[in-house]
Amino acid sequence: MIERPETAVPSIAQRNLEGYVGFANLPNQVYRKSVKRGFEFTLMVVGESGLGKSTLINSLFLTDLYSKDYPGPSQRIKKTVQVEQSKVLIKEGGVQLTLTIVDTPGFGDAVDNSNCWQPVINYIDSKCEDFLNAESRVNRRSMPDNRVHCCLYFIAPSGHGLKPLDIEFMKRLHDKVNVIPLIAKADTLTPEECQLFKKQIMKEIQEHKIKIYEFPDTEDDEDNKLIRKIKEKMPLAVVGSNVVVEVNGKKVRGRQYPWGVAEVENGEHCDFTVLRNMLIRTHMQDLKDVTNNVHYENYRSKKLAAVTCNGVDTSKTKGQLTKSPLAQMEEERREHVMKMKKMEAEMEQVFEMKVKEKKQKLKDSEAELERRHEQMKRNLEAQYKELEEKRRVFEEEKANWEAQQRILEQQKLDASKTMEKNKKKGKIF
Amino acid sequence: MASTEIARQAGEGVRGVPLAGHVGFDSMPDQLVNKSVNRGFCFNILCVGETGLGKSTLMDTLFNTKFEGEPTQHNQPGVTLKSYTYELQESNVRLKLTVVNTVGFGDQINKEDSYKSIVEFIDAQFEAYLQEELKIKRTLHSYHDTRIHACLYFIAPTGHSLKSLDLVTMKKLDSKVNIIPIIAKSDAISKSELAKFKIKITSELVSNGVQIYQFPTDDESVAEINSTMNSHLPFAVVGSTEEVKIGNKMVKARQYPWGTVQVENENHCDFVKLREMLIRVNMEDLREQTHTRHYELYRRCKLEEMGFKDTDPDSKPFSLQETYEAKRNEFMGELQKKEEEMRQMFVQRVKEKEAELKEAEKELHEKFDRLKKLHQDEKKKLEEKKKSLDDEVNIFKQKKTAAELLLNQAQQAGGSTTLKRDKERKNFF
């Protein structure tokens, strides 16, 4: 006799260890495996032409992503908004990173820029869809993650505020991807102008309820302090450069002006280092996690809800979202079976009732006919009896009369005989 | 933890670019590890073995703590699985450990179905994960994973060979879980016997096609130690939570009159090897194997069972949406068909019953028509009889009237004769 096994997850108890077990080594195991696997990251840059996007990428990754052999989109003239991706493999310290840069040439360059965000949205959605399909296959081999993990949005350094296009774009994309707004070519702003500009931008972002990427709080107080500092600097004002110049004997990346050199990696000149540290050195994994756990899940649940809730009223959809589409179909099937059973029972009942009625009617008419037949029979019998009686009476009468007649006849005969005798006698006198 | 397997894209046409400096993404593994440590780890062990082989003691010894549970008796009617979850912490690593014990394994007279509870339990955990994965709104990153990562199979120290129950059970489990066979209570076997026993066990496992877990040898840092350990399988272990003083240290040991078996002495038993392999080196790999191999196999079978395919008859890949929509349409069609069928069935029955009742009605009418006819005949006969009687009566009446008339006439005549006679008489005198 097999008893049902108990399912896991009862209460969870704390236990103290009395000696070294060794699972503190788990993180190392995880480290090893992740290095062996390699990493992936997809970065999207969006902004009008000439804001220095390609230069910034090169500065960030200290490489010439776009070179003579692989010219960047900025070298080509575009009439409409395109979405182009370049994939490179970079190695550092034994760690391999497959970096995909997604560029959007032509964005905001036309005279009429309505819907220029649509190709971008389409691209992001299509990558999510690819991942969804790969995840939902029956045979899942590798699931390459090409989803866009981060979108750097370049704001032109006007010094005044966000343009309507900026607002519109960020509003449409903040639910689909991690948006990090940057002030491009920040070396055209003085520190004070930059401060004012940043304040203005953040105010407008809050006004329009745009959800830009937020740094998660950690349990570490030290880290939290740093994070708060970074938050105060948002949006980051960056400067990029492909050129190395010499300043005070040191070789640095920078932009050479007659009045000095704007150093890219100097924290007082711009926020480039902050961006690089945040984007690559500390929060790259978090960007991927948020994309996976929040943006992708949003996309997925919307997609699947659309499939299963065709024509179902919204009052029922709330509860249905906690199930898988299949479980939902199972439930619908069970409901349907119950409904059918009920319907069947009802129809059965009606059927029985009608049959009973009909049968009853038949019985009644049969009884009625029987009754009438009985009556007629009895009638007939009565008449028969009457007739019999009449005949008997008649017979009796007839018999009587005939007897009487015979007697009369006899008398007559006797009388005539006597008369004859008398006649004879009379004549003698 | 990234659960996606990223294909090595180095050879897939992705170009590599050199870096001109330190970018900093070599901190990615650290970022990943930090996140995992923050989230905490989870590990589930299943102990399968006959009652009394020291399963609970071994768990206590492995994790240096006293787990719940009492020693069970041999009188269990079937195999049940009891699981307990504990939160352990070592330095900064938190581990949610679930220990599942098979209670009553091997105690019944008929052990044919012993493995079933175990297989059902393992499948139930897979199913729970699959259901979560298929939900529309899901929270995979905070899901408490209850899938069994390692199965320690306890072999009784007979010194001869595997029992048939062992072979049958392991064969059923090898495609569902990572099996690590261990020889329990191995302080009952001498070294020479042990070597022979191990060889016998390994050859029996191979000849019966049982796939036990092999420690991975593809990662250079652990390949060597893993391959050495692979040759020591199955581990012969001794468990003990009691401490004995050896020299000037307290060590875990079992004290016999003829000596003391030290648990952590590699000459005495393979406990240290087991701990090293299971916890310190390959815990993460066990988890990965469970997810990428055993779980995927279960998922694939389950989805195929439900009728999902990756490609339609034309070998074009399905998108998830199409699949679900197709399933849904099929499902709806099925329900409608069922409804139609039921209706048709009822219509049929109604028709049949109607025909039946009509037949009955017709018969009834026929019967009464016959009776009526009979009745008519009878009536006719009666009428005839009446008529004949009436005729007779009439004739008789006529006769009677005629006779009376004659009589009257005769009387009159006779009367006058009598008068004449009387007159004559009178005259006479």
Short mmCIF file of N, CA and C in Angstrom, two decimals, chain B residues 203-307:
data_model
loop_
_atom_site.label_atom_id
_atom_site.label_comp_id
_atom_site.label_asym_id
_atom_site.label_seq_id
_atom_site.Cartn_x
_atom_site.Cartn_y
_atom_site.Cartn_z
N SER B 203 30.37 -2.38 -10.98
CA SER B 203 30.13 -3.19 -12.19
C SER B 203 28.65 -3.51 -12.32
N GLU B 204 27.98 -3.76 -11.19
CA GLU B 204 26.54 -4.03 -11.30
C GLU B 204 25.80 -2.81 -11.80
N LEU B 205 26.19 -1.64 -11.31
CA LEU B 205 25.52 -0.42 -11.78
C LEU B 205 25.73 -0.24 -13.28
N VAL B 206 26.95 -0.50 -13.71
CA VAL B 206 27.23 -0.32 -15.14
C VAL B 206 26.46 -1.33 -15.96
N SER B 207 26.48 -2.58 -15.51
CA SER B 207 25.84 -3.61 -16.33
C SER B 207 24.33 -3.44 -16.36
N ASN B 208 23.77 -2.78 -15.35
CA ASN B 208 22.33 -2.55 -15.37
C ASN B 208 21.96 -1.20 -15.95
N GLY B 209 22.97 -0.48 -16.41
CA GLY B 209 22.69 0.80 -17.06
C GLY B 209 22.21 1.88 -16.12
N VAL B 210 22.61 1.82 -14.87
CA VAL B 210 22.20 2.86 -13.93
C VAL B 210 23.18 4.03 -14.04
N GLN B 211 22.61 5.23 -14.28
CA GLN B 211 23.48 6.41 -14.43
C GLN B 211 23.61 7.13 -13.11
N ILE B 212 24.73 6.97 -12.46
CA ILE B 212 24.90 7.73 -11.22
C ILE B 212 25.60 9.05 -11.53
N TYR B 213 25.59 9.94 -10.55
CA TYR B 213 26.15 11.27 -10.78
C TYR B 213 27.66 11.21 -10.83
N GLN B 214 28.20 11.79 -11.87
CA GLN B 214 29.66 11.85 -11.99
C GLN B 214 30.11 13.27 -11.68
N PHE B 215 31.11 13.41 -10.87
CA PHE B 215 31.59 14.75 -10.56
C PHE B 215 32.20 15.35 -11.83
N PRO B 216 31.88 16.61 -12.11
CA PRO B 216 32.25 17.17 -13.41
C PRO B 216 33.74 17.40 -13.53
N THR B 217 34.26 17.10 -14.70
CA THR B 217 35.69 17.24 -14.91
C THR B 217 36.01 18.24 -16.01
N ASP B 218 35.04 19.13 -16.33
CA ASP B 218 35.32 20.04 -17.43
C ASP B 218 35.88 21.37 -16.96
N ASP B 219 35.83 21.63 -15.70
CA ASP B 219 36.39 22.87 -15.18
C ASP B 219 37.79 22.59 -14.64
N GLU B 220 38.78 23.27 -15.22
CA GLU B 220 40.18 22.91 -14.91
C GLU B 220 40.48 22.99 -13.43
N SER B 221 39.88 23.94 -12.75
CA SER B 221 40.27 24.13 -11.35
C SER B 221 39.86 22.95 -10.48
N VAL B 222 38.83 22.25 -10.86
CA VAL B 222 38.39 21.13 -10.01
C VAL B 222 38.45 19.80 -10.75
N ALA B 223 38.88 19.82 -12.01
CA ALA B 223 38.85 18.58 -12.78
C ALA B 223 39.63 17.48 -12.11
N GLU B 224 40.81 17.84 -11.62
CA GLU B 224 41.67 16.79 -11.08
C GLU B 224 41.06 16.13 -9.87
N ILE B 225 40.65 16.96 -8.92
CA ILE B 225 40.14 16.36 -7.69
C ILE B 225 38.86 15.59 -7.98
N ASN B 226 38.06 16.11 -8.90
CA ASN B 226 36.81 15.42 -9.21
C ASN B 226 37.06 14.07 -9.84
N SER B 227 38.04 14.00 -10.74
CA SER B 227 38.23 12.71 -11.40
C SER B 227 38.80 11.69 -10.42
N THR B 228 39.62 12.12 -9.48
CA THR B 228 40.11 11.17 -8.49
C THR B 228 38.95 10.66 -7.66
N MET B 229 38.11 11.58 -7.26
CA MET B 229 36.97 11.17 -6.44
C MET B 229 36.04 10.24 -7.17
N ASN B 230 35.88 10.49 -8.47
CA ASN B 230 35.00 9.63 -9.25
C ASN B 230 35.43 8.18 -9.15
N SER B 231 36.73 7.97 -9.00
CA SER B 231 37.20 6.59 -8.95
C SER B 231 36.95 5.98 -7.57
N HIS B 232 36.61 6.80 -6.57
CA HIS B 232 36.36 6.25 -5.24
C HIS B 232 34.90 5.96 -4.99
N LEU B 233 34.06 6.24 -5.98
CA LEU B 233 32.64 5.98 -5.79
C LEU B 233 32.39 4.49 -5.75
N PRO B 234 31.42 3.99 -5.03
CA PRO B 234 30.61 4.69 -4.04
C PRO B 234 31.37 4.90 -2.74
N PHE B 235 31.10 6.04 -2.09
CA PHE B 235 31.82 6.36 -0.86
C PHE B 235 31.32 5.47 0.27
N ALA B 236 32.28 4.98 1.05
CA ALA B 236 31.93 4.17 2.22
C ALA B 236 31.97 5.09 3.42
N VAL B 237 30.83 5.33 4.04
CA VAL B 237 30.79 6.35 5.09
C VAL B 237 30.38 5.77 6.43
N VAL B 238 30.77 6.51 7.42
CA VAL B 238 30.35 6.23 8.80
C VAL B 238 29.88 7.55 9.36
N GLY B 239 28.75 7.53 10.07
CA GLY B 239 28.27 8.77 10.65
C GLY B 239 28.26 8.67 12.15
N SER B 240 28.55 9.79 12.79
CA SER B 240 28.46 9.77 14.24
C SER B 240 28.35 11.19 14.74
N THR B 241 27.50 11.38 15.72
CA THR B 241 27.40 12.71 16.31
C THR B 241 28.04 12.74 17.69
N GLU B 242 28.55 11.61 18.11
CA GLU B 242 29.20 11.58 19.42
C GLU B 242 30.67 11.87 19.28
N GLU B 243 31.21 12.52 20.27
CA GLU B 243 32.63 12.88 20.20
C GLU B 243 33.44 12.06 21.18
N VAL B 244 34.62 11.70 20.71
CA VAL B 244 35.53 10.91 21.56
C VAL B 244 36.87 11.63 21.60
N LYS B 245 37.52 11.56 22.70
CA LYS B 245 38.81 12.26 22.80
C LYS B 245 39.91 11.38 22.23
N ILE B 246 40.55 11.89 21.18
CA ILE B 246 41.69 11.18 20.58
C ILE B 246 42.88 12.13 20.72
N GLY B 247 43.90 11.69 21.36
CA GLY B 247 45.04 12.57 21.62
C GLY B 247 44.56 13.69 22.54
N ASN B 248 44.61 14.91 22.05
CA ASN B 248 44.05 15.99 22.88
C ASN B 248 42.92 16.72 22.16
N LYS B 249 42.36 16.07 21.15
CA LYS B 249 41.25 16.70 20.43
C LYS B 249 39.99 15.87 20.61
N MET B 250 38.88 16.55 20.53
CA MET B 250 37.60 15.84 20.51
C MET B 250 37.21 15.64 19.06
N VAL B 251 37.07 14.39 18.67
CA VAL B 251 36.68 14.14 17.27
C VAL B 251 35.42 13.30 17.25
N LYS B 252 34.71 13.40 16.12
CA LYS B 252 33.51 12.59 15.97
C LYS B 252 33.95 11.17 15.69
N ALA B 253 33.42 10.24 16.47
CA ALA B 253 33.89 8.86 16.28
C ALA B 253 32.90 7.89 16.88
N ARG B 254 33.10 6.63 16.52
CA ARG B 254 32.32 5.55 17.12
C ARG B 254 33.30 4.67 17.90
N GLN B 255 32.98 4.47 19.13
CA GLN B 255 33.90 3.73 19.99
C GLN B 255 33.51 2.27 20.10
N TYR B 256 34.44 1.40 19.74
CA TYR B 256 34.23 -0.04 19.87
C TYR B 256 35.25 -0.58 20.86
N PRO B 257 35.02 -1.77 21.39
CA PRO B 257 36.03 -2.36 22.28
C PRO B 257 37.38 -2.54 21.58
N TRP B 258 37.32 -2.79 20.26
CA TRP B 258 38.58 -3.06 19.58
C TRP B 258 39.18 -1.81 18.94
N GLY B 259 38.59 -0.67 19.16
CA GLY B 259 39.19 0.53 18.60
C GLY B 259 38.13 1.59 18.37
N THR B 260 38.57 2.70 17.83
CA THR B 260 37.66 3.81 17.60
C THR B 260 37.67 4.17 16.12
N VAL B 261 36.49 4.22 15.54
CA VAL B 261 36.38 4.62 14.14
C VAL B 261 36.22 6.13 14.09
N GLN B 262 37.20 6.80 13.53
CA GLN B 262 37.11 8.26 13.44
C GLN B 262 36.45 8.64 12.13
N VAL B 263 35.39 9.41 12.27
CA VAL B 263 34.60 9.77 11.09
C VAL B 263 35.42 10.58 10.10
N GLU B 264 36.19 11.50 10.63
CA GLU B 264 36.90 12.40 9.70
C GLU B 264 38.29 11.92 9.35
N ASN B 265 38.60 10.68 9.65
CA ASN B 265 39.90 10.13 9.29
C ASN B 265 39.75 9.43 7.95
N GLU B 266 40.49 9.92 6.96
CA GLU B 266 40.30 9.37 5.62
C GLU B 266 40.72 7.93 5.49
N ASN B 267 41.53 7.46 6.42
CA ASN B 267 41.91 6.04 6.38
C ASN B 267 40.78 5.16 6.86
N HIS B 268 39.94 5.74 7.70
CA HIS B 268 38.89 4.93 8.29
C HIS B 268 37.66 4.86 7.41
N CYS B 269 37.30 5.99 6.80
CA CYS B 269 36.12 5.96 5.91
C CYS B 269 36.17 7.15 4.96
N ASP B 270 35.23 7.17 4.03
CA ASP B 270 35.26 8.19 2.98
C ASP B 270 34.40 9.39 3.33
N PHE B 271 34.11 9.57 4.61
CA PHE B 271 33.19 10.66 4.98
C PHE B 271 33.70 12.01 4.47
N VAL B 272 35.00 12.23 4.70
CA VAL B 272 35.55 13.54 4.31
C VAL B 272 35.41 13.74 2.81
N LYS B 273 35.64 12.65 2.06
CA LYS B 273 35.51 12.77 0.60
C LYS B 273 34.08 13.15 0.24
N LEU B 274 33.12 12.49 0.91
CA LEU B 274 31.72 12.80 0.60
C LEU B 274 31.42 14.25 0.88
N ARG B 275 31.86 14.71 2.03
CA ARG B 275 31.57 16.09 2.39
C ARG B 275 32.23 17.05 1.42
N GLU B 276 33.44 16.73 1.09
CA GLU B 276 34.18 17.59 0.15
C GLU B 276 33.43 17.69 -1.18
N MET B 277 33.07 16.53 -1.72
CA MET B 277 32.44 16.52 -3.03
C MET B 277 31.04 17.10 -3.00
N LEU B 278 30.28 16.67 -2.00
CA LEU B 278 28.88 17.05 -2.00
C LEU B 278 28.71 18.54 -1.71
N ILE B 279 29.46 19.02 -0.72
CA ILE B 279 29.19 20.37 -0.25
C ILE B 279 30.22 21.38 -0.74
N ARG B 280 31.46 21.04 -0.55
CA ARG B 280 32.46 22.07 -0.77
C ARG B 280 32.81 22.30 -2.23
N VAL B 281 32.66 21.28 -3.05
CA VAL B 281 33.13 21.45 -4.42
C VAL B 281 32.00 21.49 -5.45
N ASN B 282 31.03 20.60 -5.30
CA ASN B 282 30.09 20.41 -6.40
C ASN B 282 28.65 20.75 -6.10
N MET B 283 28.41 21.43 -5.00
CA MET B 283 27.01 21.73 -4.67
C MET B 283 26.35 22.49 -5.81
N GLU B 284 27.06 23.49 -6.31
CA GLU B 284 26.48 24.31 -7.37
C GLU B 284 26.25 23.49 -8.63
N ASP B 285 27.16 22.57 -8.89
CA ASP B 285 27.01 21.77 -10.11
C ASP B 285 25.81 20.83 -9.98
N LEU B 286 25.60 20.31 -8.76
CA LEU B 286 24.44 19.45 -8.55
C LEU B 286 23.17 20.22 -8.84
N ARG B 287 23.14 21.47 -8.37
CA ARG B 287 21.95 22.27 -8.61
C ARG B 287 21.76 22.53 -10.09
N GLU B 288 22.86 22.82 -10.76
CA GLU B 288 22.77 23.13 -12.18
C GLU B 288 22.29 21.93 -12.97
N GLN B 289 22.86 20.75 -12.65
CA GLN B 289 22.46 19.54 -13.36
C GLN B 289 20.98 19.27 -13.18
N THR B 290 20.53 19.45 -11.92
CA THR B 290 19.11 19.23 -11.68
C THR B 290 18.27 20.13 -12.58
N HIS B 291 18.68 21.38 -12.66
CA HIS B 291 17.85 22.32 -13.43
C HIS B 291 17.96 22.09 -14.92
N THR B 292 19.19 21.92 -15.41
CA THR B 292 19.33 21.89 -16.86
C THR B 292 19.12 20.51 -17.45
N ARG B 293 19.29 19.46 -16.65
CA ARG B 293 19.12 18.15 -17.26
C ARG B 293 17.83 17.49 -16.79
N HIS B 294 17.74 17.21 -15.50
CA HIS B 294 16.59 16.45 -15.01
C HIS B 294 15.30 17.23 -15.15
N TYR B 295 15.33 18.49 -14.76
CA TYR B 295 14.10 19.28 -14.87
C TYR B 295 13.69 19.46 -16.32
N GLU B 296 14.66 19.73 -17.19
CA GLU B 296 14.32 19.92 -18.61
C GLU B 296 13.71 18.67 -19.19
N LEU B 297 14.25 17.51 -18.79
CA LEU B 297 13.69 16.26 -19.28
C LEU B 297 12.24 16.10 -18.84
N TYR B 298 12.01 16.36 -17.54
CA TYR B 298 10.65 16.27 -17.03
C TYR B 298 9.74 17.23 -17.79
N ARG B 299 10.22 18.45 -17.96
CA ARG B 299 9.41 19.48 -18.62
C ARG B 299 9.08 19.08 -20.04
N ARG B 300 10.10 18.56 -20.71
CA ARG B 300 9.89 18.19 -22.11
C ARG B 300 8.82 17.11 -22.21
N CYS B 301 8.96 16.08 -21.34
CA CYS B 301 7.98 14.99 -21.39
C CYS B 301 6.59 15.51 -21.07
N LYS B 302 6.50 16.35 -20.05
CA LYS B 302 5.20 16.86 -19.65
C LYS B 302 4.55 17.66 -20.76
N LEU B 303 5.33 18.54 -21.40
CA LEU B 303 4.76 19.39 -22.45
C LEU B 303 4.35 18.56 -23.65
N GLU B 304 5.19 17.57 -23.98
CA GLU B 304 4.82 16.72 -25.11
C GLU B 304 3.55 15.96 -24.81
N GLU B 305 3.43 15.53 -23.56
CA GLU B 305 2.22 14.84 -23.14
C GLU B 305 1.00 15.72 -23.34
N MET B 306 1.17 17.01 -23.04
CA MET B 306 0.03 17.92 -23.17
C MET B 306 -0.22 18.32 -24.61
N GLY B 307 0.64 17.83 -25.49
CA GLY B 307 0.36 18.08 -26.89
C GLY B 307 1.09 19.27 -27.47
#
